[in-house]
mmCIF file of C-alpha atoms and ligand atoms in Angstrom:
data_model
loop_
_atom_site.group_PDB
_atom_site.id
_atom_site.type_symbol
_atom_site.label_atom_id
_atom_site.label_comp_id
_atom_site.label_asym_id
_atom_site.label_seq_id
_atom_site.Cartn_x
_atom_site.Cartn_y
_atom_site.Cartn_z
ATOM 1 C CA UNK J 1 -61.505 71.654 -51.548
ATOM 2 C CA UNK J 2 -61.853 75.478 -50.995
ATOM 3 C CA UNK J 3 -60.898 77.667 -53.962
ATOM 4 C CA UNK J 4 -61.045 80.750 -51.847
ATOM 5 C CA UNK J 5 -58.193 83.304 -52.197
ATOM 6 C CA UNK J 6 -57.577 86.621 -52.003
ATOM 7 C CA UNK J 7 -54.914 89.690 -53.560
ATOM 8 C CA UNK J 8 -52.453 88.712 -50.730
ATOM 9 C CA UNK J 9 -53.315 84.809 -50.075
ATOM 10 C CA UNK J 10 -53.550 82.422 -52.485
ATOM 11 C CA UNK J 11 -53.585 78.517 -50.390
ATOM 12 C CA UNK J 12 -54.805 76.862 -53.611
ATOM 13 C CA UNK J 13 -57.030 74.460 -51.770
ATOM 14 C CA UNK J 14 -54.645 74.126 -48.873
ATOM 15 C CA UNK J 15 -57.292 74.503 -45.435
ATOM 16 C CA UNK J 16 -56.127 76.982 -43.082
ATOM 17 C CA UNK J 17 -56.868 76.617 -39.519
ATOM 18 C CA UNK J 18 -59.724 78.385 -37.594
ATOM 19 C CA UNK J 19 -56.639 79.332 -35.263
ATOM 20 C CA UNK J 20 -53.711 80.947 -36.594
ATOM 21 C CA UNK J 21 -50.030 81.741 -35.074
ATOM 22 C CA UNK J 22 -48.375 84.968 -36.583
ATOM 23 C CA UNK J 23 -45.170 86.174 -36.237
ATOM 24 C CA UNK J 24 -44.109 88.847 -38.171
ATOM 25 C CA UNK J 25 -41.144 87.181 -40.004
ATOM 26 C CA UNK J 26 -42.371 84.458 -42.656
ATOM 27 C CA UNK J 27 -38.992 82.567 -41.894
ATOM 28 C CA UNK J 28 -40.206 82.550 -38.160
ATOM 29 C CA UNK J 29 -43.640 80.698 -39.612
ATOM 30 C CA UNK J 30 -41.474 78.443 -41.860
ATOM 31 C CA UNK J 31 -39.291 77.353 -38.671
ATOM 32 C CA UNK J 32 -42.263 77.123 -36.643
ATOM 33 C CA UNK J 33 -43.942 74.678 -39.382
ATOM 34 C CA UNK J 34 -40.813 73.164 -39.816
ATOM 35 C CA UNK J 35 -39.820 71.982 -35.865
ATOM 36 C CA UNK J 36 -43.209 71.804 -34.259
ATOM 37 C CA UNK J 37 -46.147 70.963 -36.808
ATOM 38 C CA UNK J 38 -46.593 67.053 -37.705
ATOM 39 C CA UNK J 39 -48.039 67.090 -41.558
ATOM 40 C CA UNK J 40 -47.137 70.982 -42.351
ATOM 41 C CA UNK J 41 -47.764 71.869 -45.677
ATOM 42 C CA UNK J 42 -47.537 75.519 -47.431
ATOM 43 C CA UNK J 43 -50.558 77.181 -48.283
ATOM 44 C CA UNK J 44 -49.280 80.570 -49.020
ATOM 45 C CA UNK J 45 -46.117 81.879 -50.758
ATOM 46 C CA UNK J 46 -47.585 85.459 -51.957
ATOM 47 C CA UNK J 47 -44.848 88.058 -51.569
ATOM 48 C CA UNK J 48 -42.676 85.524 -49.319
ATOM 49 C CA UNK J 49 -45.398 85.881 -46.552
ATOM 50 C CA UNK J 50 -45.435 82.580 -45.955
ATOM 51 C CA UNK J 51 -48.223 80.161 -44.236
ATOM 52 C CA UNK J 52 -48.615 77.060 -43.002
ATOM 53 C CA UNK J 53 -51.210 74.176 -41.882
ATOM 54 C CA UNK J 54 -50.525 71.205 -39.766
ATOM 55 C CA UNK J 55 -51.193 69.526 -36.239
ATOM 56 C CA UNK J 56 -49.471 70.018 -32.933
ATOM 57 C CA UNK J 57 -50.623 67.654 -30.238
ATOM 58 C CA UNK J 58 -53.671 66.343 -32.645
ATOM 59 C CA UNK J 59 -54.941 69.893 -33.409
ATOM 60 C CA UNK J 60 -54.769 71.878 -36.177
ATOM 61 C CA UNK J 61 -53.218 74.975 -36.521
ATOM 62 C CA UNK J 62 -51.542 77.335 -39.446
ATOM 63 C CA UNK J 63 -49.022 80.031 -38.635
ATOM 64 C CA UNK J 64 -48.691 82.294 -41.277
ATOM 65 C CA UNK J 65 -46.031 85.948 -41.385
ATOM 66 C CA UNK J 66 -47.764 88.930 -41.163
ATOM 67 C CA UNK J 67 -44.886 91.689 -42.144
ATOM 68 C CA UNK J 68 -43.711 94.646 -40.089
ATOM 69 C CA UNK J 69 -46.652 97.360 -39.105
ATOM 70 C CA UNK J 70 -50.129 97.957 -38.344
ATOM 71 C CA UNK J 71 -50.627 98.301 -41.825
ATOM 72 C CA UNK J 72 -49.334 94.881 -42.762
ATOM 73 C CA UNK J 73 -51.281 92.618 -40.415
ATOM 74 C CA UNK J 74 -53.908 94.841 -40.870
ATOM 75 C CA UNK J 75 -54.420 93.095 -44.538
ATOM 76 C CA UNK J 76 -53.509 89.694 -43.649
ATOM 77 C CA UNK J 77 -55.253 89.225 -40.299
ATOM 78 C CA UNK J 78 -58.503 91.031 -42.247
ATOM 79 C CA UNK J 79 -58.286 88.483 -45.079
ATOM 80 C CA UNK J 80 -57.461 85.360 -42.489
ATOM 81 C CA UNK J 81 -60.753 86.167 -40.530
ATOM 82 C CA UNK J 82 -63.376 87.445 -43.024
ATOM 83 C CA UNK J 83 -62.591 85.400 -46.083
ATOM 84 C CA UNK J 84 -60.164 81.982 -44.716
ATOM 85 C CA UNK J 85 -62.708 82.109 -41.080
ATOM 86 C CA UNK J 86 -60.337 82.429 -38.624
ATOM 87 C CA UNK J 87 -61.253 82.702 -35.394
ATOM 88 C CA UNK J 88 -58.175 83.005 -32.818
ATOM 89 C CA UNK J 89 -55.476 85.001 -33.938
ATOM 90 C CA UNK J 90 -52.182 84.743 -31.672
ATOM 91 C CA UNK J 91 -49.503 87.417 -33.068
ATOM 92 C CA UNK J 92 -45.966 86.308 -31.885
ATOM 93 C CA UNK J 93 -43.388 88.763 -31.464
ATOM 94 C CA UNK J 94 -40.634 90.867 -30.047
ATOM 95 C CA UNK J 95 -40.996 93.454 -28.540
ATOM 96 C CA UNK J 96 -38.751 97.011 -26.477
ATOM 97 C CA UNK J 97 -39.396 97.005 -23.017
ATOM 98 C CA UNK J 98 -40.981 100.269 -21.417
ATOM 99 C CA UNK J 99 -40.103 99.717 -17.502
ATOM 100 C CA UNK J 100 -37.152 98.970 -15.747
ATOM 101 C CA UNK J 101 -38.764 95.587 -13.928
ATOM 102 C CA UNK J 102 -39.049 93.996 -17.344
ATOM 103 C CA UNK J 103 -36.328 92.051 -18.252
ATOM 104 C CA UNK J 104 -34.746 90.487 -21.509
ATOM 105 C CA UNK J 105 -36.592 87.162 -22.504
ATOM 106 C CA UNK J 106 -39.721 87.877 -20.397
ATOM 107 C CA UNK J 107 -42.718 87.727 -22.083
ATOM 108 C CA UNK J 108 -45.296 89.797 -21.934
ATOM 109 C CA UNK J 109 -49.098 89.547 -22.657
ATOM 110 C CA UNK J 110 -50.522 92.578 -24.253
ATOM 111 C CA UNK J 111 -54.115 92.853 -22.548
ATOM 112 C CA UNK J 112 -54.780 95.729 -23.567
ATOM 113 C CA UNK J 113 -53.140 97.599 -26.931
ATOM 114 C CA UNK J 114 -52.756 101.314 -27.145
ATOM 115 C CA UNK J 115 -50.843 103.043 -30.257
ATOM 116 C CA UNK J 116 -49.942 106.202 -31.744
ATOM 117 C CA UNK J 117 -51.264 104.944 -35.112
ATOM 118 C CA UNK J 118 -54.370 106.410 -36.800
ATOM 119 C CA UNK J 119 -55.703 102.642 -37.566
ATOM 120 C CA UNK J 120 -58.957 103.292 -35.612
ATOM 121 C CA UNK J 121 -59.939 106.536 -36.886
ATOM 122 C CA UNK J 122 -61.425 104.155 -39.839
ATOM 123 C CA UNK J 123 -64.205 102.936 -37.376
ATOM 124 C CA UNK J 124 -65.371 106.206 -36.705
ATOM 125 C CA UNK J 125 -65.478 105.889 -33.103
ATOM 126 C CA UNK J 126 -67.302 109.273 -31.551
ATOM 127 C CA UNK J 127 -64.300 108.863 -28.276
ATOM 128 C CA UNK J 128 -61.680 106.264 -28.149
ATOM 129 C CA UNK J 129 -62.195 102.776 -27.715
ATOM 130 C CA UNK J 130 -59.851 100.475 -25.864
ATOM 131 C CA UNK J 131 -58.367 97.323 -27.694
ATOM 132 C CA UNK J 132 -58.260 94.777 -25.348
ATOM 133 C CA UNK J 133 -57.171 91.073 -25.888
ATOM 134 C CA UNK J 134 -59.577 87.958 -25.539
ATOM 135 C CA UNK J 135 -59.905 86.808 -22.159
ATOM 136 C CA UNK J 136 -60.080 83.119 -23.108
ATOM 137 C CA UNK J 137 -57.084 83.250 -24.913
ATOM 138 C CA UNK J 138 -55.378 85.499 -22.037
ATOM 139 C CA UNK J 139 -55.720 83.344 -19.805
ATOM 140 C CA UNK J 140 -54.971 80.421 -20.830
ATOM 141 C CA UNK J 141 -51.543 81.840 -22.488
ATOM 142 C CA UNK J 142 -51.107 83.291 -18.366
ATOM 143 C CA UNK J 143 -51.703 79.862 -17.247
ATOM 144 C CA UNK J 144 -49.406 78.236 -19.623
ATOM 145 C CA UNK J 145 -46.297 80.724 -19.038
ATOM 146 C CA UNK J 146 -47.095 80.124 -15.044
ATOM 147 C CA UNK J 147 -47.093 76.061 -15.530
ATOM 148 C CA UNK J 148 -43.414 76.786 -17.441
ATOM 149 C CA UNK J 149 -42.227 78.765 -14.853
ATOM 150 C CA UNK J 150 -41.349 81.816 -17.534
ATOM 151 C CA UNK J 151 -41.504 85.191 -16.165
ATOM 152 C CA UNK J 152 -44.971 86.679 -17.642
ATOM 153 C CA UNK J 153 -45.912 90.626 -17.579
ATOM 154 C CA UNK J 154 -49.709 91.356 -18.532
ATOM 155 C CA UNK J 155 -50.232 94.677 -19.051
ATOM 156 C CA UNK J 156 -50.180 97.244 -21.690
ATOM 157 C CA UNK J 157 -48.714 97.826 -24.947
ATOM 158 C CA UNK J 158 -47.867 100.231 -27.118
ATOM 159 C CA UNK J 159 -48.164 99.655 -31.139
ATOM 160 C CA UNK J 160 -46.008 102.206 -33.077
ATOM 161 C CA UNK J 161 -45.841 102.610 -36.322
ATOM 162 C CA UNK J 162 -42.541 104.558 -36.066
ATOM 163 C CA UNK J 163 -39.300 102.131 -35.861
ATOM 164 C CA UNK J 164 -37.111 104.884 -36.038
ATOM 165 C CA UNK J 165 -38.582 108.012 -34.137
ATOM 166 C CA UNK J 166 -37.067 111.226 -34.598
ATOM 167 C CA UNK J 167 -38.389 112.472 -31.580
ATOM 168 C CA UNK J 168 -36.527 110.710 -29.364
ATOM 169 C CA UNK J 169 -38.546 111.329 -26.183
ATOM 170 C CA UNK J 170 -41.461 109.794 -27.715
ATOM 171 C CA UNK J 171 -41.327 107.165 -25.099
ATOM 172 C CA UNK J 172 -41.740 108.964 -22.186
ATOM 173 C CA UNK J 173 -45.290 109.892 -21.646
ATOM 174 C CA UNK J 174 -46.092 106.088 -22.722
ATOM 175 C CA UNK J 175 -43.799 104.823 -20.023
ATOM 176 C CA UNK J 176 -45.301 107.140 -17.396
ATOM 177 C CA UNK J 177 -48.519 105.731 -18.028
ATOM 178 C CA UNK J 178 -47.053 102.444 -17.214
ATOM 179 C CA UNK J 179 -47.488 100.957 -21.086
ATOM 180 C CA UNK J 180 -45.174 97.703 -20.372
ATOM 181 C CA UNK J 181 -43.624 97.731 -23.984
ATOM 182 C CA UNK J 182 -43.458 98.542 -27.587
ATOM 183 C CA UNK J 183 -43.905 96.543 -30.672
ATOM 184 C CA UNK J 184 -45.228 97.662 -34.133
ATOM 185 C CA UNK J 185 -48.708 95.469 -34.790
ATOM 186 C CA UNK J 186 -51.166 94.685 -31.744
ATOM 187 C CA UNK J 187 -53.638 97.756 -32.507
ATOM 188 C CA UNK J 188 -54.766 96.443 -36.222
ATOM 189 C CA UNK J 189 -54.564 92.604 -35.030
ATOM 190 C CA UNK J 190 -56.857 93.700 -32.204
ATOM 191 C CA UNK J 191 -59.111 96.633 -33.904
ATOM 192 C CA UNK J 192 -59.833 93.815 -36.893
ATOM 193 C CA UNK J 193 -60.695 90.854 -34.623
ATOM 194 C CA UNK J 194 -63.276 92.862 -32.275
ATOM 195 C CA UNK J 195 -64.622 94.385 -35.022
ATOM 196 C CA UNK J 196 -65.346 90.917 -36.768
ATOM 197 C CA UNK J 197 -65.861 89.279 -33.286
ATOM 198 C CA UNK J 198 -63.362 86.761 -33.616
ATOM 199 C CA UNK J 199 -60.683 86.271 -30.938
ATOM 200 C CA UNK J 200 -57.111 87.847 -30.837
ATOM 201 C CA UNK J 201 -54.019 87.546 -28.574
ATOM 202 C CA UNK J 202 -50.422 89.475 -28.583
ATOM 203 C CA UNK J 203 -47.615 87.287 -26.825
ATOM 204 C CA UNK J 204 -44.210 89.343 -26.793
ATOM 205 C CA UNK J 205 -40.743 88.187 -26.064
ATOM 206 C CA UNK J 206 -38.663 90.823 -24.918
ATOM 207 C CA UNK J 207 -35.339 91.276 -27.361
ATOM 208 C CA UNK J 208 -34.561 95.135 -26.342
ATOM 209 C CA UNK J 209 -34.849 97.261 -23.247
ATOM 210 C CA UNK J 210 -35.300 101.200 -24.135
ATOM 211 C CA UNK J 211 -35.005 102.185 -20.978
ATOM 212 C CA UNK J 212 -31.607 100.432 -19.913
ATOM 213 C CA UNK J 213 -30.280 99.568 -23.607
ATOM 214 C CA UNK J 214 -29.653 95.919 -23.669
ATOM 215 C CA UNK J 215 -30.570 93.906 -26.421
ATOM 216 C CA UNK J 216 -30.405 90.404 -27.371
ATOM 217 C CA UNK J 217 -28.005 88.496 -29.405
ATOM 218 C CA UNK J 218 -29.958 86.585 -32.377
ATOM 219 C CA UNK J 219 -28.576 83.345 -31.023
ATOM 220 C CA UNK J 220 -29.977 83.868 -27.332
ATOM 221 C CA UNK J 221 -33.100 85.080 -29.223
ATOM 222 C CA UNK J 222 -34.215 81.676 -30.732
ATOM 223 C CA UNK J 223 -34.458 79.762 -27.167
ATOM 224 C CA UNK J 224 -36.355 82.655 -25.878
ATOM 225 C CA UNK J 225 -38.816 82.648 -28.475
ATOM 226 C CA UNK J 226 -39.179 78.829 -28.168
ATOM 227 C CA UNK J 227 -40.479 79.332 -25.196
ATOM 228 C CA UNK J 228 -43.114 81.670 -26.498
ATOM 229 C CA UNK J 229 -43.949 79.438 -29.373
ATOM 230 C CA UNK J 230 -44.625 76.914 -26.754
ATOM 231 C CA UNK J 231 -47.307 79.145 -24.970
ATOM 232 C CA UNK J 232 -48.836 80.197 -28.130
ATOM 233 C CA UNK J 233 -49.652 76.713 -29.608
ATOM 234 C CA UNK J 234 -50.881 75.584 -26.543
ATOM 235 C CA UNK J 235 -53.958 77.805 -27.407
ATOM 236 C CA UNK J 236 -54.692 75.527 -30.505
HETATM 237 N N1 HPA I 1 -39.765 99.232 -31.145
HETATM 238 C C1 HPA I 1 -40.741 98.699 -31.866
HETATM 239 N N2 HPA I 1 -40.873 97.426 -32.061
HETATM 240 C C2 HPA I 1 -39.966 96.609 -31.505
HETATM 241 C C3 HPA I 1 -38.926 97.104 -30.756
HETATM 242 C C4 HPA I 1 -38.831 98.482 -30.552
HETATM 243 O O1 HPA I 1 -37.918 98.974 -29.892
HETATM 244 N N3 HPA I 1 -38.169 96.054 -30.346
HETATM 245 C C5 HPA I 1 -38.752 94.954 -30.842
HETATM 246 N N4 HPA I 1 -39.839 95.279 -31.542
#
């Protein structure tokens, strides 16, 4: 039994899996654990973030909150891979579509993760490096969302760290470059895996359209993300 914690984990003993499902609400890990995990069992309740280990079909996985922000998964991804060894890291989340082809409920893949953060200026990077998702795990969440016959964009995204912009054109030049969405974690998740090697994956569910308005009801939004859920622990 591991006695390994850290500031913002504390499993006390409880294994967490080398691959790790994170949605940003810790109620969203605690229903995942809850209706598709055999055997889950709580290894973190530090600030309400919560995580959990168990199986789905025979593997095992954990799925664990990560908070709103690149600042918040920043912590808890870094801590999952270089002191709990993770080694694929799936964020699942909603996200504001950027084009008028995308659609409420599709999901989207983010291949590639752009942001108007300053998350990467750490790294020292003499240019700008692009933050691209793991092929392996691209793929086979692609292949997956194909075999379920749910409508799958792979593109693009954009990780704010603004919610509430007060320039409210700050959109625009991101959806003339053809950025599919926006969501609020993707650049840390994916700065922190490459830089530790490890494997990392955004899968989005579309709950808001900022370029016709629409937006989901929280009762049309569970199914949808079932769906999503699905796809994601299919990469276990
Ligand atoms: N902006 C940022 N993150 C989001 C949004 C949005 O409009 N919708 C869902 N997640």
């Amino acid at each position: 039994m591991s006695n390994k914690q850290t500031p913002h984990i504390k499993p006390n003993g409880v294994e967490i899996a080398e691959t790790v499902l994170l949605p940003g609400d810790p109620l969203r890990a605690k229903f995942i654990a809850e209706n598709f995990l055999e055997d889950a069992v709580c290894f973190n309740e530090v600030r309400g973030m919560l995580g959990y280990t168990g199986t789905y079909k025979g593997k095992k996985v954990s799925v664990m909150g990560t908070g709103m922000g690149p600042a918040s998964i920043g912590i808890y991804s870094y801590e999952l891979i270089h002191v709990f060894g993770v080694k694929n890291l799936i964020r699942i989340g909603t996200c504001g579509a950027l084009q008028k082809n995308i659609k409420l409920y599709d999901v989207i893949l983010g291949m590639g993760s752009s942001t108007n953060s300053n998350y990467m200026h750490q790294y020292n990077i003499p240019g700008e490096l692009s933050l691209t998702a793991s092929f392996d795990l691209l793929l086979k969440a692609y292949n997956k969302a194909q075999e379920m016959g749910q409508p799958v964009h792979v593109g693009n995204i954009l990780c704010s760290e603004i919610f509430y912009n007060a320039d409210k054109n700050a959109m625009e030049n991101w959806i003339k470059m053809g950025v599919l969405a926006v969501e609020m974690e993707s650049t840390a998740l994916y700065a922190n895996a490459i830089a530790a090697g490890v494997n990392a994956l955004t899968i989005l569910t579309v709950s808001d359209s900022l370029v016709t308005g629409e937006e989901t009801t929280p009762e049309e939004r569970q199914t949808a993300f079932t769906k999503m859920m699905e796809i994601a622990l299919n990469l276990a």
